[in-house]
């Protein structure tokens, strides 16, 4: 009987590999294989003729005025919002960890904005900021929504910093500002970089917030981001333009993610 | 907290203090109920199925010894970070080829394979107690039993925390129902709020309040579990 069992059974390691199978199959079917079709669509002129038109497709999209505005706005969001968000998160986390305030419960309260449905919040945001005609309400919404996860990540790493080195520095007369600037932050650099990366990635996702805030497919020019561009072409089902911008977006996001991850790796060593 | 309170406040206001927005919503807008249940239905089904997929996958990623494991992990990490608009198009094409556009399955299937659950569970499982797994393997050779009795039992807090986050994310989804569905009766509450001005009366604010309730209940109920979960 023992012999039979041995024959029938797969090795443990094999079984662990099989555990991954459902997820990998799903990802292949719904994301990776279709992505190659997207690549293919971005290279042909239309679904019927199917002749090669890579260069003209890309040129048409990249020279489009709206695509450019969208790209510029997306970059602006990264350059303005992400630094504010991360610095704010660092300051709050430092106060939470090293300040004398009781921190129990405060940390958890920052999760609330993460789980609250955006639709409900965008609605009230519209009421508050109905007469402001610039992008800042959306920026504020972005920061409000994303600061929670940053604070959670940062407080965790700040709390794990060895307290003894502070005392040594304190003995030598360094003020709290100096200690944190020269010791806490460099020690936590990998996590801080991860927070920056995560915020950039989340800034690609601001679309839903912004869309619900403006409540239209065609927001004012300053609010028009790459995601609007893609969304509008989605509604028209213009596969070529859509594919080109998807590939472009993938490369753009992929580049930032790759650079970010490599940077974090470096710092961990 | 302030935005929530003011939403609640606004829902009782129509020129003067009144219940009119609520009665408009609850009695004169029948599609609201349908969309509300759609939201809840999608979120529940996706949470359960996604966990059934992500937990074994993360377990495999942590324990299995095979080549290419790192690459699989990297692909998921990048997929998780990709903007939704980028992943939507491949999803759409995949669904279209299978004829799943405008069906409930079209919303559910791509979501349950999302990379988020896998990555989070993987991070949690890095500090899984291996001795317990070894001990369990002496008792049984079934991976399923080890998963259920050892891994899930050990990771309860983390799984609940992940489930709450997935629930919140699904409850909040807007683009998928908007793009993958044509039938109003299949769409969810986010779409309703988006188009609230199309309906009779000032239904926007009461709808937003009701929209908050399921997530708030989950949040308050699992508050401590969440706190433990995120600290690991």
JSON list of C-alpha atoms in Angstrom, two decimals, chain B:
[
{"chain": "B", "resi": 1, "resn": "UNK", "atom": "CA", "xyz": [-14.11, 62.84, 9.93]},
{"chain": "B", "resi": 2, "resn": "UNK", "atom": "CA", "xyz": [-15.32, 66.26, 8.81]},
{"chain": "B", "resi": 3, "resn": "UNK", "atom": "CA", "xyz": [-16.16, 65.24, 5.23]},
{"chain": "B", "resi": 4, "resn": "UNK", "atom": "CA", "xyz": [-18.26, 62.35, 6.50]},
{"chain": "B", "resi": 5, "resn": "UNK", "atom": "CA", "xyz": [-20.22, 64.49, 8.93]},
{"chain": "B", "resi": 6, "resn": "UNK", "atom": "CA", "xyz": [-20.91, 67.14, 6.37]},
{"chain": "B", "resi": 7, "resn": "UNK", "atom": "CA", "xyz": [-22.10, 64.53, 3.87]},
{"chain": "B", "resi": 8, "resn": "UNK", "atom": "CA", "xyz": [-24.55, 63.29, 6.48]},
{"chain": "B", "resi": 9, "resn": "UNK", "atom": "CA", "xyz": [-25.58, 66.86, 7.20]},
{"chain": "B", "resi": 10, "resn": "UNK", "atom": "CA", "xyz": [-26.09, 67.71, 3.54]},
{"chain": "B", "resi": 11, "resn": "UNK", "atom": "CA", "xyz": [-28.31, 64.68, 3.05]},
{"chain": "B", "resi": 12, "resn": "UNK", "atom": "CA", "xyz": [-30.99, 66.27, 5.23]},
{"chain": "B", "resi": 13, "resn": "UNK", "atom": "CA", "xyz": [-30.97, 69.55, 3.41]},
{"chain": "B", "resi": 14, "resn": "UNK", "atom": "CA", "xyz": [-33.11, 70.79, 0.58]},
{"chain": "B", "resi": 15, "resn": "UNK", "atom": "CA", "xyz": [-33.50, 74.56, 0.83]},
{"chain": "B", "resi": 16, "resn": "UNK", "atom": "CA", "xyz": [-34.40, 73.87, 4.45]},
{"chain": "B", "resi": 17, "resn": "UNK", "atom": "CA", "xyz": [-33.98, 70.98, 6.84]},
{"chain": "B", "resi": 18, "resn": "UNK", "atom": "CA", "xyz": [-35.99, 68.12, 5.37]},
{"chain": "B", "resi": 19, "resn": "UNK", "atom": "CA", "xyz": [-36.27, 64.43, 4.74]},
{"chain": "B", "resi": 20, "resn": "UNK", "atom": "CA", "xyz": [-37.12, 64.97, 1.10]},
{"chain": "B", "resi": 21, "resn": "UNK", "atom": "CA", "xyz": [-33.76, 63.77, -0.30]},
{"chain": "B", "resi": 22, "resn": "UNK", "atom": "CA", "xyz": [-34.11, 60.56, 1.66]},
{"chain": "B", "resi": 23, "resn": "UNK", "atom": "CA", "xyz": [-37.67, 59.87, 0.60]},
{"chain": "B", "resi": 24, "resn": "UNK", "atom": "CA", "xyz": [-36.76, 60.70, -3.01]},
{"chain": "B", "resi": 25, "resn": "UNK", "atom": "CA", "xyz": [-33.98, 58.17, -2.88]},
{"chain": "B", "resi": 26, "resn": "UNK", "atom": "CA", "xyz": [-35.63, 55.41, -0.91]},
{"chain": "B", "resi": 27, "resn": "UNK", "atom": "CA", "xyz": [-39.10, 55.48, -2.43]},
{"chain": "B", "resi": 28, "resn": "UNK", "atom": "CA", "xyz": [-38.80, 56.99, -5.88]},
{"chain": "B", "resi": 29, "resn": "UNK", "atom": "CA", "xyz": [-35.52, 55.57, -7.17]},
{"chain": "B", "resi": 30, "resn": "UNK", "atom": "CA", "xyz": [-35.92, 51.78, -7.29]},
{"chain": "B", "resi": 31, "resn": "UNK", "atom": "CA", "xyz": [-32.72, 51.24, -9.30]},
{"chain": "B", "resi": 32, "resn": "UNK", "atom": "CA", "xyz": [-30.78, 52.47, -6.29]},
{"chain": "B", "resi": 33, "resn": "UNK", "atom": "CA", "xyz": [-31.48, 49.24, -4.39]},
{"chain": "B", "resi": 34, "resn": "UNK", "atom": "CA", "xyz": [-30.39, 47.16, -7.28]},
{"chain": "B", "resi": 35, "resn": "UNK", "atom": "CA", "xyz": [-27.11, 49.01, -7.63]},
{"chain": "B", "resi": 36, "resn": "UNK", "atom": "CA", "xyz": [-26.49, 48.95, -3.91]},
{"chain": "B", "resi": 37, "resn": "UNK", "atom": "CA", "xyz": [-26.84, 45.17, -3.83]},
{"chain": "B", "resi": 38, "resn": "UNK", "atom": "CA", "xyz": [-24.67, 44.91, -6.91]},
{"chain": "B", "resi": 39, "resn": "UNK", "atom": "CA", "xyz": [-21.94, 46.79, -5.06]},
{"chain": "B", "resi": 40, "resn": "UNK", "atom": "CA", "xyz": [-22.18, 44.54, -2.04]},
{"chain": "B", "resi": 41, "resn": "UNK", "atom": "CA", "xyz": [-22.43, 41.41, -4.18]},
{"chain": "B", "resi": 42, "resn": "UNK", "atom": "CA", "xyz": [-19.38, 42.24, -6.30]},
{"chain": "B", "resi": 43, "resn": "UNK", "atom": "CA", "xyz": [-17.31, 43.17, -3.28]},
{"chain": "B", "resi": 44, "resn": "UNK", "atom": "CA", "xyz": [-18.17, 40.01, -1.32]},
{"chain": "B", "resi": 45, "resn": "UNK", "atom": "CA", "xyz": [-17.68, 37.61, -4.20]},
{"chain": "B", "resi": 46, "resn": "UNK", "atom": "CA", "xyz": [-14.40, 39.23, -5.21]},
{"chain": "B", "resi": 47, "resn": "UNK", "atom": "CA", "xyz": [-13.01, 39.25, -1.66]},
{"chain": "B", "resi": 48, "resn": "UNK", "atom": "CA", "xyz": [-13.74, 35.56, -1.16]},
{"chain": "B", "resi": 49, "resn": "UNK", "atom": "CA", "xyz": [-12.51, 34.39, -4.55]},
{"chain": "B", "resi": 50, "resn": "UNK", "atom": "CA", "xyz": [-9.47, 36.64, -4.53]},
{"chain": "B", "resi": 51, "resn": "UNK", "atom": "CA", "xyz": [-8.40, 35.27, -1.16]},
{"chain": "B", "resi": 52, "resn": "UNK", "atom": "CA", "xyz": [-8.91, 31.70, -2.41]},
{"chain": "B", "resi": 53, "resn": "UNK", "atom": "CA", "xyz": [-6.53, 32.50, -5.26]},
{"chain": "B", "resi": 54, "resn": "UNK", "atom": "CA", "xyz": [-4.05, 34.79, -3.56]},
{"chain": "B", "resi": 55, "resn": "UNK", "atom": "CA", "xyz": [-3.41, 32.83, -0.37]},
{"chain": "B", "resi": 56, "resn": "UNK", "atom": "CA", "xyz": [-2.28, 29.61, -2.12]},
{"chain": "B", "resi": 57, "resn": "UNK", "atom": "CA", "xyz": [-0.31, 31.61, -4.65]},
{"chain": "B", "resi": 58, "resn": "UNK", "atom": "CA", "xyz": [1.51, 33.57, -1.97]},
{"chain": "B", "resi": 59, "resn": "UNK", "atom": "CA", "xyz": [2.12, 30.33, -0.07]},
{"chain": "B", "resi": 60, "resn": "UNK", "atom": "CA", "xyz": [3.59, 28.79, -3.22]},
{"chain": "B", "resi": 61, "resn": "UNK", "atom": "CA", "xyz": [5.73, 31.84, -3.83]},
{"chain": "B", "resi": 62, "resn": "UNK", "atom": "CA", "xyz": [7.15, 31.65, -0.32]},
{"chain": "B", "resi": 63, "resn": "UNK", "atom": "CA", "xyz": [7.65, 27.90, 0.11]},
{"chain": "B", "resi": 64, "resn": "UNK", "atom": "CA", "xyz": [8.20, 26.37, -3.31]},
{"chain": "B", "resi": 65, "resn": "UNK", "atom": "CA", "xyz": [11.71, 25.97, -4.57]},
{"chain": "B", "resi": 66, "resn": "UNK", "atom": "CA", "xyz": [11.75, 26.59, -8.28]},
{"chain": "B", "resi": 67, "resn": "UNK", "atom": "CA", "xyz": [13.53, 28.66, -10.83]},
{"chain": "B", "resi": 68, "resn": "UNK", "atom": "CA", "xyz": [11.82, 31.79, -12.04]},
{"chain": "B", "resi": 69, "resn": "UNK", "atom": "CA", "xyz": [10.05, 32.39, -8.75]},
{"chain": "B", "resi": 70, "resn": "UNK", "atom": "CA", "xyz": [11.70, 35.80, -8.40]},
{"chain": "B", "resi": 71, "resn": "UNK", "atom": "CA", "xyz": [10.57, 36.72, -11.89]},
{"chain": "B", "resi": 72, "resn": "UNK", "atom": "CA", "xyz": [6.97, 35.80, -11.12]},
{"chain": "B", "resi": 73, "resn": "UNK", "atom": "CA", "xyz": [7.15, 37.92, -8.00]},
{"chain": "B", "resi": 74, "resn": "UNK", "atom": "CA", "xyz": [8.59, 40.86, -9.93]},
{"chain": "B", "resi": 75, "resn": "UNK", "atom": "CA", "xyz": [5.86, 40.60, -12.57]},
{"chain": "B", "resi": 76, "resn": "UNK", "atom": "CA", "xyz": [3.20, 40.75, -9.87]},
{"chain": "B", "resi": 77, "resn": "UNK", "atom": "CA", "xyz": [4.94, 43.65, -8.16]},
{"chain": "B", "resi": 78, "resn": "UNK", "atom": "CA", "xyz": [5.02, 45.63, -11.41]},
{"chain": "B", "resi": 79, "resn": "UNK", "atom": "CA", "xyz": [1.44, 44.64, -12.25]},
{"chain": "B", "resi": 80, "resn": "UNK", "atom": "CA", "xyz": [0.30, 45.87, -8.86]},
{"chain": "B", "resi": 81, "resn": "UNK", "atom": "CA", "xyz": [1.90, 49.23, -9.44]},
{"chain": "B", "resi": 82, "resn": "UNK", "atom": "CA", "xyz": [0.59, 49.72, -12.96]},
{"chain": "B", "resi": 83, "resn": "UNK", "atom": "CA", "xyz": [-2.08, 52.38, -13.31]},
{"chain": "B", "resi": 84, "resn": "UNK", "atom": "CA", "xyz": [-5.55, 50.99, -13.71]},
{"chain": "B", "resi": 85, "resn": "UNK", "atom": "CA", "xyz": [-6.02, 52.58, -17.12]},
{"chain": "B", "resi": 86, "resn": "UNK", "atom": "CA", "xyz": [-3.13, 50.51, -18.41]},
{"chain": "B", "resi": 87, "resn": "UNK", "atom": "CA", "xyz": [-4.40, 47.18, -17.12]},
{"chain": "B", "resi": 88, "resn": "UNK", "atom": "CA", "xyz": [-7.97, 47.90, -18.15]},
{"chain": "B", "resi": 89, "resn": "UNK", "atom": "CA", "xyz": [-7.30, 47.64, -21.86]},
{"chain": "B", "resi": 90, "resn": "UNK", "atom": "CA", "xyz": [-5.75, 44.14, -21.74]},
{"chain": "B", "resi": 91, "resn": "UNK", "atom": "CA", "xyz": [-8.56, 43.11, -19.38]},
{"chain": "B", "resi": 92, "resn": "UNK", "atom": "CA", "xyz": [-11.12, 44.48, -21.79]},
{"chain": "B", "resi": 93, "resn": "UNK", "atom": "CA", "xyz": [-9.60, 42.69, -24.77]},
{"chain": "B", "resi": 94, "resn": "UNK", "atom": "CA", "xyz": [-9.37, 39.43, -22.83]},
{"chain": "B", "resi": 95, "resn": "UNK", "atom": "CA", "xyz": [-13.00, 39.70, -21.76]},
{"chain": "B", "resi": 96, "resn": "UNK", "atom": "CA", "xyz": [-14.19, 40.71, -25.21]},
{"chain": "B", "resi": 97, "resn": "UNK", "atom": "CA", "xyz": [-12.55, 37.66, -26.79]},
{"chain": "B", "resi": 98, "resn": "UNK", "atom": "CA", "xyz": [-14.32, 35.46, -24.27]},
{"chain": "B", "resi": 99, "resn": "UNK", "atom": "CA", "xyz": [-17.63, 37.21, -24.74]},
{"chain": "B", "resi": 100, "resn": "UNK", "atom": "CA", "xyz": [-17.79, 38.32, -21.13]},
{"chain": "B", "resi": 101, "resn": "UNK", "atom": "CA", "xyz": [-18.41, 42.00, -21.74]},
{"chain": "B", "resi": 102, "resn": "UNK", "atom": "CA", "xyz": [-21.63, 43.16, -20.09]},
{"chain": "B", "resi": 103, "resn": "UNK", "atom": "CA", "xyz": [-21.82, 40.22, -17.68]},
{"chain": "B", "resi": 104, "resn": "UNK", "atom": "CA", "xyz": [-21.22, 40.01, -13.95]},
{"chain": "B", "resi": 105, "resn": "UNK", "atom": "CA", "xyz": [-18.37, 37.62, -14.59]},
{"chain": "B", "resi": 106, "resn": "UNK", "atom": "CA", "xyz": [-16.66, 40.32, -16.63]},
{"chain": "B", "resi": 107, "resn": "UNK", "atom": "CA", "xyz": [-16.36, 42.45, -13.50]},
{"chain": "B", "resi": 108, "resn": "UNK", "atom": "CA", "xyz": [-15.47, 39.66, -11.14]},
{"chain": "B", "resi": 109, "resn": "UNK", "atom": "CA", "xyz": [-12.91, 37.60, -13.05]},
{"chain": "B", "resi": 110, "resn": "UNK", "atom": "CA", "xyz": [-10.20, 40.19, -13.74]},
{"chain": "B", "resi": 111, "resn": "UNK", "atom": "CA", "xyz": [-10.51, 41.55, -10.21]},
{"chain": "B", "resi": 112, "resn": "UNK", "atom": "CA", "xyz": [-9.95, 38.23, -8.43]},
{"chain": "B", "resi": 113, "resn": "UNK", "atom": "CA", "xyz": [-6.60, 37.81, -10.15]},
{"chain": "B", "resi": 114, "resn": "UNK", "atom": "CA", "xyz": [-5.40, 41.24, -9.11]},
{"chain": "B", "resi": 115, "resn": "UNK", "atom": "CA", "xyz": [-1.81, 41.39, -7.97]},
{"chain": "B", "resi": 116, "resn": "UNK", "atom": "CA", "xyz": [-2.58, 43.36, -4.82]},
{"chain": "B", "resi": 117, "resn": "UNK", "atom": "CA", "xyz": [-3.79, 40.41, -2.76]},
{"chain": "B", "resi": 118, "resn": "UNK", "atom": "CA", "xyz": [-0.89, 38.22, -3.84]},
{"chain": "B", "resi": 119, "resn": "UNK", "atom": "CA", "xyz": [1.79, 40.77, -3.00]},
{"chain": "B", "resi": 120, "resn": "UNK", "atom": "CA", "xyz": [0.30, 41.67, 0.37]},
{"chain": "B", "resi": 121, "resn": "UNK", "atom": "CA", "xyz": [-0.18, 38.04, 1.38]},
{"chain": "B", "resi": 122, "resn": "UNK", "atom": "CA", "xyz": [3.34, 37.28, 0.21]},
{"chain": "B", "resi": 123, "resn": "UNK", "atom": "CA", "xyz": [4.75, 40.02, 2.43]},
{"chain": "B", "resi": 124, "resn": "UNK", "atom": "CA", "xyz": [2.84, 38.67, 5.41]},
{"chain": "B", "resi": 125, "resn": "UNK", "atom": "CA", "xyz": [3.88, 35.08, 4.75]},
{"chain": "B", "resi": 126, "resn": "UNK", "atom": "CA", "xyz": [7.55, 35.95, 4.75]},
{"chain": "B", "resi": 127, "resn": "UNK", "atom": "CA", "xyz": [7.43, 35.62, 8.51]},
{"chain": "B", "resi": 128, "resn": "UNK", "atom": "CA", "xyz": [5.40, 32.43, 8.54]},
{"chain": "B", "resi": 129, "resn": "UNK", "atom": "CA", "xyz": [6.45, 29.95, 11.20]},
{"chain": "B", "resi": 130, "resn": "UNK", "atom": "CA", "xyz": [8.13, 27.21, 9.18]},
{"chain": "B", "resi": 131, "resn": "UNK", "atom": "CA", "xyz": [8.49, 24.79, 12.08]},
{"chain": "B", "resi": 132, "resn": "UNK", "atom": "CA", "xyz": [4.73, 24.52, 12.28]},
{"chain": "B", "resi": 133, "resn": "UNK", "atom": "CA", "xyz": [4.48, 23.70, 8.60]},
{"chain": "B", "resi": 134, "resn": "UNK", "atom": "CA", "xyz": [7.13, 21.03, 8.97]},
{"chain": "B", "resi": 135, "resn": "UNK", "atom": "CA", "xyz": [5.26, 19.59, 11.93]},
{"chain": "B", "resi": 136, "resn": "UNK", "atom": "CA", "xyz": [2.01, 19.57, 10.00]},
{"chain": "B", "resi": 137, "resn": "UNK", "atom": "CA", "xyz": [3.66, 17.83, 7.07]},
{"chain": "B", "resi": 138, "resn": "UNK", "atom": "CA", "xyz": [4.41, 14.84, 9.30]},
{"chain": "B", "resi": 139, "resn": "UNK", "atom": "CA", "xyz": [0.68, 14.50, 9.87]},
{"chain": "B", "resi": 140, "resn": "UNK", "atom": "CA", "xyz": [-0.57, 14.99, 6.37]},
{"chain": "B", "resi": 141, "resn": "UNK", "atom": "CA", "xyz": [0.77, 15.26, 2.88]},
{"chain": "B", "resi": 142, "resn": "UNK", "atom": "CA", "xyz": [-2.08, 17.38, 1.64]},
{"chain": "B", "resi": 143, "resn": "UNK", "atom": "CA", "xyz": [-1.14, 20.95, 0.82]},
{"chain": "B", "resi": 144, "resn": "UNK", "atom": "CA", "xyz": [-4.75, 21.96, 1.20]},
{"chain": "B", "resi": 145, "resn": "UNK", "atom": "CA", "xyz": [-4.88, 20.75, 4.80]},
{"chain": "B", "resi": 146, "resn": "UNK", "atom": "CA", "xyz": [-1.63, 22.48, 5.66]},
{"chain": "B", "resi": 147, "resn": "UNK", "atom": "CA", "xyz": [-2.94, 25.65, 4.09]},
{"chain": "B", "resi": 148, "resn": "UNK", "atom": "CA", "xyz": [-6.21, 25.59, 5.96]},
{"chain": "B", "resi": 149, "resn": "UNK", "atom": "CA", "xyz": [-5.08, 24.36, 9.37]},
{"chain": "B", "resi": 150, "resn": "UNK", "atom": "CA", "xyz": [-1.66, 25.98, 9.64]},
{"chain": "B", "resi": 151, "resn": "UNK", "atom": "CA", "xyz": [-1.28, 28.90, 7.27]},
{"chain": "B", "resi": 152, "resn": "UNK", "atom": "CA", "xyz": [-4.77, 30.35, 7.40]},
{"chain": "B", "resi": 153, "resn": "UNK", "atom": "CA", "xyz": [-4.96, 29.76, 11.15]},
{"chain": "B", "resi": 154, "resn": "UNK", "atom": "CA", "xyz": [-1.68, 31.58, 11.67]},
{"chain": "B", "resi": 155, "resn": "UNK", "atom": "CA", "xyz": [-2.43, 34.41, 9.30]},
{"chain": "B", "resi": 156, "resn": "UNK", "atom": "CA", "xyz": [-5.99, 35.11, 10.39]},
{"chain": "B", "resi": 157, "resn": "UNK", "atom": "CA", "xyz": [-5.36, 38.72, 11.35]},
{"chain": "B", "resi": 158, "resn": "UNK", "atom": "CA", "xyz": [-3.50, 39.50, 8.17]},
{"chain": "B", "resi": 159, "resn": "UNK", "atom": "CA", "xyz": [-6.09, 37.81, 6.00]},
{"chain": "B", "resi": 160, "resn": "UNK", "atom": "CA", "xyz": [-8.87, 39.79, 7.60]},
{"chain": "B", "resi": 161, "resn": "UNK", "atom": "CA", "xyz": [-6.94, 43.03, 7.16]},
{"chain": "B", "resi": 162, "resn": "UNK", "atom": "CA", "xyz": [-6.31, 42.20, 3.50]},
{"chain": "B", "resi": 163, "resn": "UNK", "atom": "CA", "xyz": [-9.95, 41.27, 3.03]},
{"chain": "B", "resi": 164, "resn": "UNK", "atom": "CA", "xyz": [-11.10, 44.62, 4.39]},
{"chain": "B", "resi": 165, "resn": "UNK", "atom": "CA", "xyz": [-8.78, 46.46, 2.00]},
{"chain": "B", "resi": 166, "resn": "UNK", "atom": "CA", "xyz": [-9.90, 44.40, -0.98]},
{"chain": "B", "resi": 167, "resn": "UNK", "atom": "CA", "xyz": [-13.51, 44.95, 0.01]},
{"chain": "B", "resi": 168, "resn": "UNK", "atom": "CA", "xyz": [-12.99, 48.70, 0.19]},
{"chain": "B", "resi": 169, "resn": "UNK", "atom": "CA", "xyz": [-11.27, 48.70, -3.17]},
{"chain": "B", "resi": 170, "resn": "UNK", "atom": "CA", "xyz": [-13.99, 46.68, -4.89]},
{"chain": "B", "resi": 171, "resn": "UNK", "atom": "CA", "xyz": [-16.73, 48.68, -3.31]},
{"chain": "B", "resi": 172, "resn": "UNK", "atom": "CA", "xyz": [-15.04, 51.73, -4.70]},
{"chain": "B", "resi": 173, "resn": "UNK", "atom": "CA", "xyz": [-14.53, 50.55, -8.27]},
{"chain": "B", "resi": 174, "resn": "UNK", "atom": "CA", "xyz": [-15.78, 52.84, -10.96]},
{"chain": "B", "resi": 175, "resn": "UNK", "atom": "CA", "xyz": [-13.92, 52.32, -14.21]},
{"chain": "B", "resi": 176, "resn": "UNK", "atom": "CA", "xyz": [-14.63, 48.60, -14.60]},
{"chain": "B", "resi": 177, "resn": "UNK", "atom": "CA", "xyz": [-18.42, 48.79, -14.37]},
{"chain": "B", "resi": 178, "resn": "UNK", "atom": "CA", "xyz": [-18.40, 51.94, -16.46]},
{"chain": "B", "resi": 179, "resn": "UNK", "atom": "CA", "xyz": [-16.40, 50.40, -19.28]},
{"chain": "B", "resi": 180, "resn": "UNK", "atom": "CA", "xyz": [-17.21, 46.68, -19.12]},
{"chain": "B", "resi": 181, "resn": "UNK", "atom": "CA", "xyz": [-20.96, 46.96, -18.52]},
{"chain": "B", "resi": 182, "resn": "UNK", "atom": "CA", "xyz": [-23.69, 48.44, -20.65]},
{"chain": "B", "resi": 183, "resn": "UNK", "atom": "CA", "xyz": [-26.71, 47.24, -18.70]},
{"chain": "B", "resi": 184, "resn": "UNK", "atom": "CA", "xyz": [-27.67, 49.72, -15.98]},
{"chain": "B", "resi": 185, "resn": "UNK", "atom": "CA", "xyz": [-29.02, 46.95, -13.80]},
{"chain": "B", "resi": 186, "resn": "UNK", "atom": "CA", "xyz": [-25.61, 45.31, -13.48]},
{"chain": "B", "resi": 187, "resn": "UNK", "atom": "CA", "xyz": [-23.73, 48.44, -12.48]},
{"chain": "B", "resi": 188, "resn": "UNK", "atom": "CA", "xyz": [-22.78, 49.41, -8.97]},
{"chain": "B", "resi": 189, "resn": "UNK", "atom": "CA", "xyz": [-23.35, 52.27, -6.62]},
{"chain": "B", "resi": 190, "resn": "UNK", "atom": "CA", "xyz": [-20.29, 54.27, -7.64]},
{"chain": "B", "resi": 191, "resn": "UNK", "atom": "CA", "xyz": [-21.80, 54.66, -11.09]},
{"chain": "B", "resi": 192, "resn": "UNK", "atom": "CA", "xyz": [-25.08, 55.69, -9.51]},
{"chain": "B", "resi": 193, "resn": "UNK", "atom": "CA", "xyz": [-23.38, 58.46, -7.55]},
{"chain": "B", "resi": 194, "resn": "UNK", "atom": "CA", "xyz": [-21.48, 59.53, -10.63]},
{"chain": "B", "resi": 195, "resn": "UNK", "atom": "CA", "xyz": [-24.75, 59.97, -12.51]},
{"chain": "B", "resi": 196, "resn": "UNK", "atom": "CA", "xyz": [-26.86, 61.03, -9.54]},
{"chain": "B", "resi": 197, "resn": "UNK", "atom": "CA", "xyz": [-28.01, 64.23, -11.23]},
{"chain": "B", "resi": 198, "resn": "UNK", "atom": "CA", "xyz": [-29.85, 62.15, -13.85]},
{"chain": "B", "resi": 199, "resn": "UNK", "atom": "CA", "xyz": [-32.32, 60.94, -11.26]},
{"chain": "B", "resi": 200, "resn": "UNK", "atom": "CA", "xyz": [-35.31, 62.70, -9.77]},
{"chain": "B", "resi": 201, "resn": "UNK", "atom": "CA", "xyz": [-34.65, 64.81, -6.66]},
{"chain": "B", "resi": 202, "resn": "UNK", "atom": "CA", "xyz": [-31.52, 65.48, -4.63]},
{"chain": "B", "resi": 203, "resn": "UNK", "atom": "CA", "xyz": [-30.54, 61.85, -4.20]},
{"chain": "B", "resi": 204, "resn": "UNK", "atom": "CA", "xyz": [-26.80, 62.41, -4.29]},
{"chain": "B", "resi": 205, "resn": "UNK", "atom": "CA", "xyz": [-26.12, 62.99, -0.61]},
{"chain": "B", "resi": 206, "resn": "UNK", "atom": "CA", "xyz": [-28.33, 60.31, 0.91]},
{"chain": "B", "resi": 207, "resn": "UNK", "atom": "CA", "xyz": [-26.84, 57.86, -1.60]},
{"chain": "B", "resi": 208, "resn": "UNK", "atom": "CA", "xyz": [-23.33, 58.84, -0.51]},
{"chain": "B", "resi": 209, "resn": "UNK", "atom": "CA", "xyz": [-24.26, 58.31, 3.12]},
{"chain": "B", "resi": 210, "resn": "UNK", "atom": "CA", "xyz": [-25.62, 54.83, 2.46]},
{"chain": "B", "resi": 211, "resn": "UNK", "atom": "CA", "xyz": [-22.57, 54.12, 0.36]},
{"chain": "B", "resi": 212, "resn": "UNK", "atom": "CA", "xyz": [-20.35, 54.82, 3.36]},
{"chain": "B", "resi": 213, "resn": "UNK", "atom": "CA", "xyz": [-22.18, 52.53, 5.73]},
{"chain": "B", "resi": 214, "resn": "UNK", "atom": "CA", "xyz": [-20.92, 49.04, 4.76]},
{"chain": "B", "resi": 215, "resn": "UNK", "atom": "CA", "xyz": [-17.29, 50.15, 4.73]},
{"chain": "B", "resi": 216, "resn": "UNK", "atom": "CA", "xyz": [-17.63, 52.05, 8.00]},
{"chain": "B", "resi": 217, "resn": "UNK", "atom": "CA", "xyz": [-19.19, 49.01, 9.66]},
{"chain": "B", "resi": 218, "resn": "UNK", "atom": "CA", "xyz": [-16.33, 46.83, 8.47]},
{"chain": "B", "resi": 219, "resn": "UNK", "atom": "CA", "xyz": [-13.79, 49.42, 9.56]},
{"chain": "B", "resi": 220, "resn": "UNK", "atom": "CA", "xyz": [-15.21, 49.86, 13.04]},
{"chain": "B", "resi": 221, "resn": "UNK", "atom": "CA", "xyz": [-15.85, 46.16, 13.53]},
{"chain": "B", "resi": 222, "resn": "UNK", "atom": "CA", "xyz": [-12.34, 45.12, 12.51]},
{"chain": "B", "resi": 223, "resn": "UNK", "atom": "CA", "xyz": [-10.59, 48.19, 13.91]},
{"chain": "B", "resi": 224, "resn": "UNK", "atom": "CA", "xyz": [-8.30, 46.27, 16.24]},
{"chain": "B", "resi": 225, "resn": "UNK", "atom": "CA", "xyz": [-7.62, 43.50, 13.77]},
{"chain": "B", "resi": 226, "resn": "UNK", "atom": "CA", "xyz": [-6.67, 46.10, 11.19]},
{"chain": "B", "resi": 227, "resn": "UNK", "atom": "CA", "xyz": [-4.34, 47.79, 13.63]},
{"chain": "B", "resi": 228, "resn": "UNK", "atom": "CA", "xyz": [-2.58, 44.51, 14.35]},
{"chain": "B", "resi": 229, "resn": "UNK", "atom": "CA", "xyz": [-2.63, 43.52, 10.71]},
{"chain": "B", "resi": 230, "resn": "UNK", "atom": "CA", "xyz": [-0.86, 46.61, 9.41]},
{"chain": "B", "resi": 231, "resn": "UNK", "atom": "CA", "xyz": [1.81, 46.48, 12.09]},
{"chain": "B", "resi": 232, "resn": "UNK", "atom": "CA", "xyz": [3.17, 43.10, 11.01]}
]
